[in-house]
XYZ file of C-alpha atoms in Angstrom:
695
model
C 21.679 -9.844 -12.887
C 22.464 -7.882 -9.671
C 21.024 -4.519 -9.180
C 23.801 -1.848 -9.461
C 24.557 -0.002 -6.193
C 24.703 3.175 -7.865
C 21.592 3.065 -9.712
C 18.497 1.634 -7.292
C 15.954 2.314 -10.318
C 13.804 0.295 -12.561
C 15.890 0.006 -15.491
C 19.653 0.207 -16.083
C 20.408 3.411 -17.581
C 23.062 2.760 -20.480
C 25.356 5.327 -21.912
C 26.383 4.087 -25.473
C 29.185 5.451 -27.666
C 30.686 8.785 -27.887
C 28.146 11.723 -27.238
C 27.799 13.883 -30.695
C 25.088 16.370 -29.597
C 23.639 17.842 -26.443
C 19.756 17.554 -25.768
C 18.801 20.528 -23.873
C 15.312 20.252 -22.146
C 16.006 23.529 -20.315
C 19.132 25.333 -21.719
C 20.711 28.957 -20.431
C 18.626 31.143 -22.838
C 16.206 28.396 -24.451
C 13.875 25.413 -23.349
C 12.455 22.442 -25.411
C 8.861 22.171 -26.332
C 6.988 18.911 -25.851
C 4.577 17.012 -28.587
C 2.320 14.605 -27.494
C 0.719 12.421 -30.499
C -2.733 13.786 -30.948
C -4.464 10.173 -30.114
C -2.961 9.759 -27.036
C -5.367 9.235 -24.314
C -5.830 11.587 -21.199
C -3.766 9.617 -18.564
C -0.602 10.013 -20.794
C -1.385 13.605 -20.953
C -1.549 13.866 -17.192
C 1.755 12.293 -17.063
C 3.311 14.892 -19.474
C 1.677 17.605 -17.127
C 3.585 15.876 -14.054
C 6.835 16.343 -16.374
C 6.138 19.795 -16.961
C 5.322 20.634 -13.533
C 8.494 18.988 -12.040
C 10.749 20.712 -14.749
C 9.238 23.781 -13.634
C 9.952 23.008 -9.798
C 13.711 22.436 -10.686
C 14.264 25.216 -12.985
C 11.512 27.802 -12.766
C 10.833 27.371 -16.341
C 7.756 26.140 -18.178
C 8.149 23.954 -21.135
C 5.187 24.490 -23.996
C 3.230 21.664 -25.746
C 3.004 22.243 -29.274
C 0.444 20.868 -31.593
C 2.649 19.598 -34.200
C 6.035 18.635 -34.877
C 6.277 21.444 -37.747
C 5.980 23.887 -34.754
C 8.152 22.422 -32.390
C 11.555 23.940 -31.278
C 14.845 22.705 -32.104
C 15.029 20.661 -28.953
C 11.647 18.844 -28.756
C 10.491 15.825 -26.482
C 8.137 13.359 -28.632
C 5.983 11.249 -26.561
C 3.793 8.344 -27.805
C 2.362 4.952 -27.573
C 3.406 2.658 -30.349
C -0.090 0.813 -30.017
C -1.813 4.176 -31.398
C -1.149 4.189 -35.193
C -0.537 8.142 -35.181
C 1.818 7.936 -32.269
C 3.768 4.890 -33.997
C 4.371 6.932 -37.346
C 5.448 10.236 -35.162
C 8.153 8.020 -33.244
C 9.140 5.993 -36.279
C 10.304 9.404 -38.092
C 13.039 9.599 -35.706
C 13.911 5.993 -34.521
C 12.445 3.101 -36.253
C 13.385 0.549 -33.488
C 10.542 1.780 -31.690
C 8.726 -0.854 -33.698
C 10.190 -3.692 -31.240
C 7.921 -2.347 -28.450
C 4.666 -3.426 -30.160
C 2.585 -6.021 -28.728
C 4.613 -5.996 -25.323
C 2.909 -5.242 -22.148
C 4.129 -1.967 -20.305
C 7.253 -1.844 -22.161
C 9.136 1.480 -22.905
C 12.165 3.083 -24.078
C 13.396 6.633 -23.745
C 16.200 7.707 -26.094
C 17.971 10.763 -27.776
C 17.738 11.161 -31.573
C 20.087 13.591 -33.555
C 18.859 16.061 -36.402
C 20.188 13.888 -38.953
C 16.722 11.823 -38.978
C 14.410 14.553 -37.242
C 11.601 16.272 -39.407
C 11.281 20.249 -39.997
C 12.831 22.351 -37.193
C 13.714 19.561 -34.848
C 17.324 19.141 -34.497
C 17.607 17.118 -31.164
C 14.903 14.957 -30.009
C 14.140 13.182 -26.638
C 11.766 10.080 -27.640
C 9.642 8.640 -24.643
C 8.006 5.665 -26.399
C 5.766 3.089 -24.842
C 4.062 -0.255 -25.835
C 1.032 0.930 -24.352
C -0.327 3.805 -22.569
C 0.789 2.612 -19.129
C 4.269 1.878 -20.755
C 4.456 5.623 -22.129
C 3.387 6.802 -18.683
C 5.917 4.760 -16.874
C 8.638 5.903 -19.473
C 7.932 9.586 -18.379
C 8.209 8.752 -14.733
C 11.576 6.512 -15.294
C 12.809 9.704 -17.142
C 11.673 12.027 -14.144
C 13.263 10.087 -11.502
C 16.415 8.960 -13.200
C 17.299 12.086 -14.963
C 15.592 14.822 -13.110
C 16.158 13.391 -9.562
C 12.414 13.275 -8.429
C 11.433 10.969 -5.652
C 8.214 9.366 -6.899
C 6.982 9.325 -3.218
C 8.020 12.981 -2.951
C 4.378 14.170 -1.594
C 4.554 11.333 0.915
C 8.335 11.795 1.938
C 8.565 15.530 1.780
C 11.623 15.363 -0.685
C 11.735 17.768 -3.328
C 14.364 17.492 -6.373
C 17.476 19.717 -6.155
C 17.329 23.234 -8.040
C 19.099 23.171 -11.285
C 19.474 26.161 -13.862
C 19.679 23.664 -16.979
C 18.746 20.441 -17.793
C 21.011 19.072 -20.716
C 22.477 15.590 -21.350
C 24.527 14.125 -24.213
C 23.030 10.959 -24.123
C 19.579 9.482 -22.771
C 18.728 5.673 -22.924
C 16.207 3.796 -20.780
C 15.052 0.561 -21.480
C 11.848 -0.835 -19.365
C 11.385 -4.212 -20.082
C 7.736 -5.874 -19.730
C 7.249 -6.141 -15.708
C 7.684 -9.547 -13.807
C 4.391 -9.397 -12.296
C 1.512 -8.297 -15.096
C -0.598 -6.507 -12.528
C 0.970 -4.775 -9.444
C -0.996 -2.468 -6.943
C -1.849 -1.371 -3.789
C -4.946 -2.073 -1.372
C -5.707 1.265 0.659
C -7.321 -0.890 3.779
C -7.649 0.218 7.355
C -7.233 3.709 5.980
C -8.514 5.680 9.042
C -5.456 8.357 8.920
C -6.439 9.197 5.184
C -9.686 9.184 5.754
C -9.748 11.554 8.387
C -6.703 13.694 7.786
C -9.032 16.231 5.875
C -12.711 16.271 6.373
C -14.013 17.240 3.183
C -14.060 13.934 1.145
C -17.890 13.285 1.753
C -19.741 10.743 4.015
C -20.216 7.191 3.829
C -23.129 5.278 4.692
C -21.788 2.380 6.677
C -23.044 0.398 9.824
C -19.871 0.099 11.100
C -17.289 1.728 13.552
C -14.989 3.066 10.871
C -14.662 4.356 7.461
C -17.463 7.329 7.635
C -15.597 9.676 5.648
C -13.991 8.991 2.157
C -10.375 9.870 1.789
C -10.347 13.717 0.646
C -9.935 14.879 -3.216
C -6.734 17.065 -1.457
C -4.921 13.189 -0.633
C -6.420 10.661 -2.984
C -4.622 12.425 -6.232
C -1.422 12.273 -4.491
C -1.935 8.594 -3.829
C -2.833 7.415 -7.381
C 0.172 9.819 -8.678
C 2.544 8.058 -6.436
C 1.318 4.798 -7.337
C 2.327 5.638 -11.195
C 5.382 7.200 -10.347
C 6.525 3.831 -8.950
C 5.071 2.064 -11.922
C 2.355 0.341 -10.191
C -0.674 -0.242 -12.280
C -3.272 -1.345 -9.928
C -5.258 0.133 -6.995
C -8.165 -0.856 -4.512
C -9.147 2.894 -3.595
C -10.435 1.981 -0.329
C -12.248 -0.425 2.278
C -15.739 -1.249 1.267
C -16.209 0.887 -1.656
C -19.753 1.423 -2.698
C -19.935 2.604 -6.286
C -23.511 4.050 -5.352
C -22.087 6.635 -3.372
C -20.818 9.500 -5.619
C -18.192 10.248 -2.763
C -16.858 6.761 -3.024
C -17.112 6.539 -6.919
C -14.888 9.752 -7.177
C -12.054 7.430 -5.877
C -12.610 5.068 -8.937
C -12.896 7.987 -11.382
C -9.737 9.364 -10.083
C -7.726 6.188 -10.536
C -9.163 5.306 -13.752
C -8.713 8.589 -15.317
C -4.975 8.288 -14.338
C -4.780 5.212 -16.188
C -4.771 2.918 -13.378
C -6.819 -0.389 -13.192
C -9.323 -0.557 -10.502
C -10.409 -3.768 -8.451
C -12.398 -4.589 -5.222
C -11.620 -5.530 -1.681
C -11.867 -9.496 -1.317
C -15.235 -8.786 0.687
C -16.728 -7.149 -2.435
C -17.607 -9.641 -5.325
C -18.510 -7.334 -7.997
C -18.320 -4.479 -6.135
C -20.829 -5.539 -3.455
C -19.975 -5.669 0.213
C -22.130 -6.984 3.059
C -22.481 -3.267 4.194
C -23.339 -2.310 0.711
C -26.067 -5.298 0.308
C -27.999 -4.252 3.418
C -28.073 -0.343 2.333
C -29.295 -1.267 -1.185
C -32.377 -3.319 -0.071
C -33.074 -0.786 2.588
C -32.996 1.817 0.132
C -35.663 0.002 -1.533
C -37.762 -0.348 1.532
C -36.955 -3.998 1.785
C -35.717 -5.764 4.914
C -33.575 -8.649 3.269
C -30.946 -10.461 5.338
C -27.350 -11.235 4.170
C -28.122 -14.893 3.255
C -27.165 -16.346 -0.347
C -28.553 -19.570 0.889
C -32.022 -17.860 1.402
C -32.166 -15.230 -1.262
C -29.904 -16.082 -4.068
C -31.935 -13.963 -6.230
C -31.306 -11.029 -4.121
C -27.651 -11.242 -4.730
C -27.927 -12.098 -8.164
C -29.915 -8.734 -8.751
C -27.540 -6.622 -6.876
C -24.354 -8.141 -8.512
C -26.211 -7.363 -11.823
C -26.728 -4.175 -10.952
C -23.263 -3.252 -9.420
C -21.304 -5.210 -12.306
C -23.003 -2.672 -14.634
C -22.174 0.192 -12.806
C -18.476 -0.980 -12.689
C -18.340 -1.922 -16.224
C -18.808 1.692 -17.464
C -14.900 1.810 -16.408
C -14.229 -0.625 -19.238
C -10.804 -2.063 -19.843
C -9.718 -0.417 -16.405
C -11.695 -2.729 -14.456
C -10.371 -6.244 -12.750
C -12.981 -7.967 -11.408
C -13.176 -9.736 -7.708
C -15.041 -13.027 -7.301
C -16.001 -14.559 -4.169
C -18.410 -14.768 -1.156
C -17.604 -13.537 2.395
C -19.942 -12.302 5.036
C -20.057 -8.766 6.604
C -17.067 -6.894 7.857
C -14.571 -9.106 6.436
C -15.574 -12.291 8.235
C -16.556 -16.043 6.839
C -20.006 -15.916 5.038
C -21.557 -18.433 7.554
C -20.923 -15.683 10.492
C -23.614 -13.647 8.725
C -25.764 -16.287 7.437
C -26.681 -18.938 9.943
C -28.105 -21.089 7.044
C -24.828 -21.454 5.399
C -23.693 -25.179 5.358
C -21.958 -26.308 8.471
C -19.380 -28.677 6.667
C -16.504 -27.077 4.574
C -17.229 -29.083 1.563
C -20.935 -27.524 1.823
C -19.270 -24.159 2.688
C -16.870 -24.743 -0.431
C -19.662 -25.810 -3.283
C -21.523 -22.508 -1.512
C -18.755 -20.176 -2.451
C -18.021 -22.030 -5.802
C -21.377 -21.526 -6.912
C -21.362 -17.869 -5.963
C -18.367 -17.448 -8.033
C -19.950 -19.238 -11.092
C -23.076 -17.012 -11.037
C -20.859 -13.833 -10.842
C -18.635 -14.753 -13.723
C -21.449 -15.471 -15.823
C -22.754 -11.796 -14.619
C -19.098 -10.432 -15.588
C -19.294 -12.118 -19.118
C -22.352 -10.391 -19.743
C -21.335 -7.050 -18.785
C -17.784 -7.052 -20.020
C -17.313 -7.103 -23.758
C -13.652 -8.038 -23.439
C -12.977 -11.701 -24.857
C -11.148 -12.542 -21.629
C -12.033 -10.037 -18.896
C -9.346 -10.378 -15.974
C -10.747 -11.600 -12.961
C -9.435 -12.557 -9.377
C -10.542 -14.362 -6.376
C -8.385 -13.596 -3.216
C -8.098 -16.612 -0.816
C -8.049 -14.869 2.422
C -8.579 -16.317 5.768
C -11.309 -19.565 5.195
C -10.722 -19.140 1.432
C -7.049 -20.167 2.254
C -8.319 -23.050 4.292
C -11.177 -24.215 1.734
C -8.657 -24.099 -0.948
C -6.101 -26.127 0.844
C -8.594 -28.597 1.480
C -9.708 -29.067 -2.056
C -13.259 -27.705 -1.421
C -13.361 -24.669 -3.929
C -14.025 -24.592 -7.618
C -12.858 -21.558 -9.868
C -14.415 -20.547 -13.203
C -11.980 -20.843 -15.914
C -10.179 -17.800 -16.786
C -10.087 -16.301 -13.560
C -7.067 -15.895 -11.299
C -6.394 -17.317 -7.883
C -4.472 -15.115 -5.357
C -2.886 -16.575 -2.496
C -2.784 -14.767 0.717
C -0.100 -14.327 3.571
C -0.749 -14.941 7.173
C -1.845 -11.408 7.817
C 1.507 -9.449 9.191
C 3.331 -10.220 5.999
C 5.711 -12.947 7.712
C 4.853 -16.133 5.454
C 2.168 -17.543 2.912
C -0.554 -19.816 3.895
C -0.609 -23.372 3.700
C -2.450 -23.462 0.163
C 0.137 -21.831 -1.622
C 2.470 -24.419 -0.818
C 0.011 -27.402 -1.212
C -2.151 -26.741 -4.058
C -1.035 -28.003 -7.153
C -0.985 -25.292 -9.862
C -3.764 -25.522 -12.771
C -1.704 -25.398 -16.212
C -4.018 -22.810 -17.760
C -4.730 -20.769 -14.772
C -3.104 -17.570 -13.278
C -1.760 -17.112 -9.904
C -0.966 -14.305 -7.656
C -0.389 -12.957 -4.252
C -2.077 -10.763 -1.741
C 0.323 -9.096 0.860
C 0.275 -7.191 3.809
C 2.725 -4.543 4.661
C 0.014 -3.203 6.716
C -2.940 -4.971 8.613
C -5.119 -3.767 11.428
C -5.731 -6.130 13.950
C -2.576 -7.669 14.412
C -0.412 -4.538 12.560
C 1.946 -3.273 11.437
C -0.339 -0.092 11.325
C 1.120 3.103 12.563
C 4.806 1.350 12.466
C 6.586 -0.190 9.637
C 7.712 -3.686 10.458
C 8.776 -5.387 7.083
C 12.230 -4.706 5.641
C 13.134 -5.007 1.743
C 14.574 -8.404 2.403
C 11.497 -9.960 4.130
C 9.345 -8.562 1.584
C 11.636 -9.622 -1.278
C 11.626 -13.441 0.366
C 7.959 -13.786 0.135
C 7.821 -12.437 -3.325
C 10.560 -14.809 -4.552
C 8.449 -17.825 -3.434
C 5.490 -16.305 -5.813
C 8.238 -15.800 -8.608
C 9.761 -19.255 -8.095
C 6.258 -20.881 -8.130
C 4.962 -19.163 -11.355
C 2.431 -17.196 -9.404
C 3.450 -13.730 -10.485
C 0.339 -12.917 -12.478
C -1.021 -10.320 -9.831
C 0.235 -8.637 -6.713
C -1.476 -6.731 -4.519
C -0.025 -5.124 -1.456
C -2.011 -3.776 1.545
C -0.607 -0.446 2.281
C -2.793 1.180 4.842
C -2.352 4.980 5.017
C 0.656 4.827 2.634
C 2.885 7.305 4.364
C 4.246 5.046 7.243
C 5.368 2.449 4.579
C 7.496 4.696 2.212
C 10.271 2.291 2.363
C 8.399 -0.960 1.646
C 6.183 0.381 -1.212
C 9.057 1.810 -2.911
C 10.970 -1.352 -2.662
C 7.870 -3.456 -3.755
C 7.656 -1.297 -6.802
C 11.163 -1.935 -8.167
C 11.179 -6.148 -7.323
C 7.511 -6.642 -8.644
C 8.721 -4.486 -11.797
C 11.958 -6.251 -12.343
C 12.381 -9.136 -10.109
C 15.743 -10.698 -11.229
C 17.177 -7.357 -11.209
C 16.526 -6.403 -7.690
C 18.869 -7.100 -4.738
C 17.508 -6.363 -1.471
C 20.750 -5.732 0.336
C 22.182 -3.167 -2.350
C 18.578 -1.763 -2.835
C 18.585 -1.050 0.893
C 22.064 0.584 1.196
C 21.357 2.825 -1.890
C 17.945 4.029 -0.564
C 19.685 5.219 2.542
C 22.648 6.572 0.461
C 20.090 8.693 -1.748
C 18.075 10.203 1.378
C 20.812 10.350 3.863
C 24.094 10.911 2.249
C 26.781 11.263 4.809
C 24.707 9.603 7.555
C 23.831 6.563 5.213
C 25.334 4.101 6.989
C 24.182 4.662 10.783
C 20.885 5.043 9.264
C 20.747 1.909 7.646
C 22.086 0.441 10.809
C 18.957 1.987 12.377
C 16.441 0.750 10.029
C 18.007 -2.814 10.193
C 17.877 -3.007 14.031
C 14.394 -1.957 14.067
C 13.218 -4.426 11.659
C 15.392 -6.841 13.467
C 13.658 -5.995 16.817
C 10.828 -7.612 15.416
C 12.217 -11.094 15.827
C 13.357 -13.064 19.038
C 17.045 -13.906 18.079
C 17.073 -16.850 20.499
C 13.678 -18.565 19.111
C 13.705 -16.841 15.572
C 9.960 -16.480 16.489
C 8.275 -13.110 15.587
C 7.659 -10.758 18.172
C 4.507 -8.441 18.526
C 3.757 -5.616 15.924
C 1.857 -2.747 17.053
C -1.567 -3.801 16.659
C -0.540 -6.935 18.873
C 0.876 -4.935 21.609
C -1.937 -2.567 21.838
C -4.575 -5.514 21.998
C -2.608 -7.442 24.710
C -2.461 -4.487 26.775
C -5.980 -3.199 26.478
C -7.144 -6.978 27.099
C -4.970 -7.149 30.449
C -5.972 -3.929 31.553
C -9.668 -4.416 31.144
C -9.130 -7.574 33.262
C -7.986 -5.640 35.904
C -10.280 -2.938 35.448
C -13.346 -5.442 36.090
C -12.163 -6.095 39.386
C -10.606 -2.783 40.640
C -13.526 -1.313 42.146
C -14.030 -2.456 45.868
C -11.119 -5.112 45.924
C -8.031 -4.791 48.024
C -6.381 -7.229 45.889
C -6.857 -8.134 42.265
C -5.978 -11.363 41.172
C -4.460 -12.628 37.604
C -5.329 -16.168 36.725
C -1.980 -16.998 35.498
C 0.895 -14.959 36.981
C 3.651 -17.415 35.769
C 2.276 -16.508 32.015
C 2.389 -13.017 32.496
C 5.915 -12.984 33.657
C 6.806 -14.856 30.622
C 4.808 -12.229 28.757
C 6.619 -9.335 30.760
C 9.867 -11.094 29.687
C 9.239 -11.235 26.345
C 7.976 -7.462 25.961
C 10.973 -6.197 27.813
C 13.411 -8.082 25.722
C 11.415 -6.520 22.420
C 11.249 -3.209 23.984
C 15.374 -3.326 24.813
C 15.716 -4.138 21.170
C 13.430 -1.199 19.975
C 15.622 0.856 22.320
C 18.666 -0.172 20.885
C 17.436 0.552 17.136
C 17.297 4.178 18.184
C 20.875 4.475 19.650
C 22.357 5.951 16.654
C 19.233 8.181 15.544
C 20.955 11.283 17.269
C 24.314 10.774 15.331
C 22.235 10.474 12.119
C 20.368 13.725 13.122
C 23.402 15.227 13.692
C 24.634 14.851 10.249
C 21.510 15.697 8.385
C 19.660 18.872 7.519
C 16.488 20.259 5.944
C 14.387 17.595 4.038
C 16.666 14.653 4.954
C 16.374 15.338 8.577
C 12.689 15.872 8.411
C 12.244 12.774 6.570
C 14.343 10.483 9.129
C 12.409 12.002 11.846
C 9.326 11.338 10.400
C 9.854 7.849 8.878
C 12.383 6.362 11.467
C 12.433 8.446 14.855
C 8.687 8.860 15.106
C 7.871 5.241 14.410
C 10.793 3.622 16.433
C 9.364 6.190 19.270
C 5.540 5.092 18.718
C 6.458 1.563 18.933
C 8.796 2.053 21.820
C 6.087 4.099 23.772
C 3.615 1.204 23.143
C 5.971 -1.486 24.337
C 6.835 0.360 27.435
C 3.139 0.938 28.371
C 2.546 -2.557 27.828
C 5.577 -3.642 30.047
C 4.541 -1.423 32.598
C 0.802 -2.763 32.509
C 2.079 -6.240 33.227
C 4.306 -4.650 36.161
C 1.218 -2.980 37.512
C -0.711 -6.290 37.376
C 1.875 -8.436 39.014
C 2.226 -5.723 41.840
C -1.335 -5.728 42.219
C -1.823 -9.605 42.332
C 1.014 -9.430 45.040
C -1.305 -6.842 46.949
C 0.703 -3.764 46.334
C -1.520 -1.293 45.283
C 1.171 1.576 45.581
C 3.554 -0.026 43.371
C 0.913 -0.969 41.061
C -0.021 2.601 40.565
C 3.315 3.668 40.085
C 3.716 1.162 37.224
C 0.714 2.331 35.688
C 2.012 6.051 35.899
C 4.979 4.725 34.178
C 2.896 2.966 31.583
C 1.155 6.380 30.827
C 4.709 7.863 30.623
C 5.226 5.352 27.587
C 1.651 6.893 26.341
C 3.334 10.172 26.496
C 6.107 9.127 24.491
C 3.620 8.008 21.746
C 1.879 11.412 21.574
C 5.477 13.370 21.498
C 6.185 10.834 18.329
C 2.947 11.787 16.716
C 3.429 15.517 17.333
C 6.943 15.176 15.725
C 5.184 13.455 12.557
C 2.573 15.656 12.193
C 4.668 19.072 12.256
C 3.718 21.607 10.069
C 0.427 22.704 8.010
C 0.778 19.865 5.339
C 0.695 17.081 8.039
C -1.563 18.628 10.739
C -4.264 16.480 11.868
C -2.400 13.382 10.124
C -3.390 11.209 13.365
C -6.834 12.611 14.098
C -8.147 9.437 12.390
C -6.255 6.972 14.628
C -9.465 4.768 15.355
C -7.951 1.328 14.452
C -4.877 1.413 16.743
C -6.968 4.074 18.758
C -4.202 4.442 21.065
C -5.851 7.495 22.585
C -8.555 4.960 24.096
C -5.808 2.862 25.427
C -4.281 5.714 27.098
C -7.649 6.679 28.650
C -8.196 2.931 29.898
C -4.868 2.973 31.558
C -5.709 6.592 33.264
C -8.948 5.503 34.443
C -7.773 2.307 36.099
C -5.094 4.485 37.868
C -7.505 6.887 39.121
C -9.907 4.127 40.046
C -7.220 2.502 42.396
C -6.082 5.688 43.915
C -9.561 6.578 45.063
C -10.187 3.193 46.319
C -6.758 3.464 48.383
C -7.782 6.839 50.041
């Protein structure tokens, strides 16, 4: 079924029959009360708190929670999960059809009922019923979005709902089916902006250039809230989480308290990264090398310890199995004693997973504890060659090729085992190649990848790498809709609706801006992907570093292959022109917008387009400078380097645009992955060296 253009939501809202009464959540002189069945868990109560908070933002009225239906007002909201006996009994007093939710995964129903079937003082009832606790939470958030008009990403998009004096409906009816993907979530990876936006999250002990701070409690709750409002149910809360550090364990506690499942980075089997391993034994006064081949007993000991620590979060844990090296590298990079053949390496990893699975079965009392192994980099290659053996009951998670353009070969080539679950690890963000500071994947591209997963029955699990979240507001919103109900998702209709809701009269030109920006990443002549922001930065710094090595004392600088650089220059210029074209209508859009709609377009489109344009201008002029220097024209080379610095000034102006106001102040303080300030400094030093050498 195609998604209706006017309703880009999780579920189709149905209005059935003639209205017989009005349900007043907030009336002109009264407001409804809220009854939460006593046996509901804390996560449901926290979702109800969000409902109450949103109603207060919209109307300035505070709804009261009552301890029993007998103390309710004439209009009452009743919230409960049918898996809880007390909740089921209370819900069935108003609507016996909630029985249909029993035994389903994250299904829900939101409906109104009249006084004819209600007990006590209740005359009109709004029933919010879920098949389980997450179904109930998602029912609450579906109602909030569809009927209160609250953007699930409101914190990250700065979009507040419209003010209203009353909230009243003649009929409410929302049906949420079980989701297409059972587990759906985010991996907060390469989260450099998040971790240094506020500096009060606590420190991490990690021998690495990044991740020395933990995401602040001023930011992390908003991440988990957005996940739930979008009806995701899973999170990897940071890169290289070490549960022994209370600052990092706080992220796990916050996520599980909200009702999210938590799992681990693919470099952290049972929660143990290479960094965590080295710290663990150092703290015990032992110098143990990271070598499973030499010290399997040390790995077993730490895996058992960490598994026991994670197991206290009970049925909220999804285990990760595998064996990788330090800093997200193959295990043989960290362990020189590892086998040299692919067959031997596959057996080593398979043996580790078998041991890990035995540990999981010892600490996790669930009959079938959910567990995955993520086939990233060498895992995909070994799997494709048939060298990996997985324990029964462990789901196999395929990965893309890092920038989100295609899936690895094993996804297509490996025959699925009939009783095994499969899923996908997908990058909306990835440091190294990118995207990182600028979004690059359209809803259409994301949909095309997950369609492959659905068509091949690999829809048990989907984890999306979303970096610092804010830059990818469109992608994470689109991902939520398609993973929840894939058959109802039409990416083109969704995209148009997304623009219409946010940009109103400027929706059409705004949509053209976004579409042109996404199209700029593909060469129309060859259909090859062009450089992402991280690739652009890497290409420029490598090139300038090669020039800087020659700069001192050299009259003429030489490029080893000028023809290749001219080809790269032509490619970069063409991409820069395409990105420039994407912004041609931006002023037209801005002229039609005001308030929060204008601010969002500036932050989500204009700033990102200008960052990408700036680093492409920088790379283009760096190439021009190198070619001029290669021809012996130092003066022109310096002029081009100055133009490259102009590109970096454009980047700084764009960052300033997206970090206006108290809320977003210091958003780019943690730019240590792309590290554009360092690239700018390198350019400036080279220009100054050339000027000084020329005097």
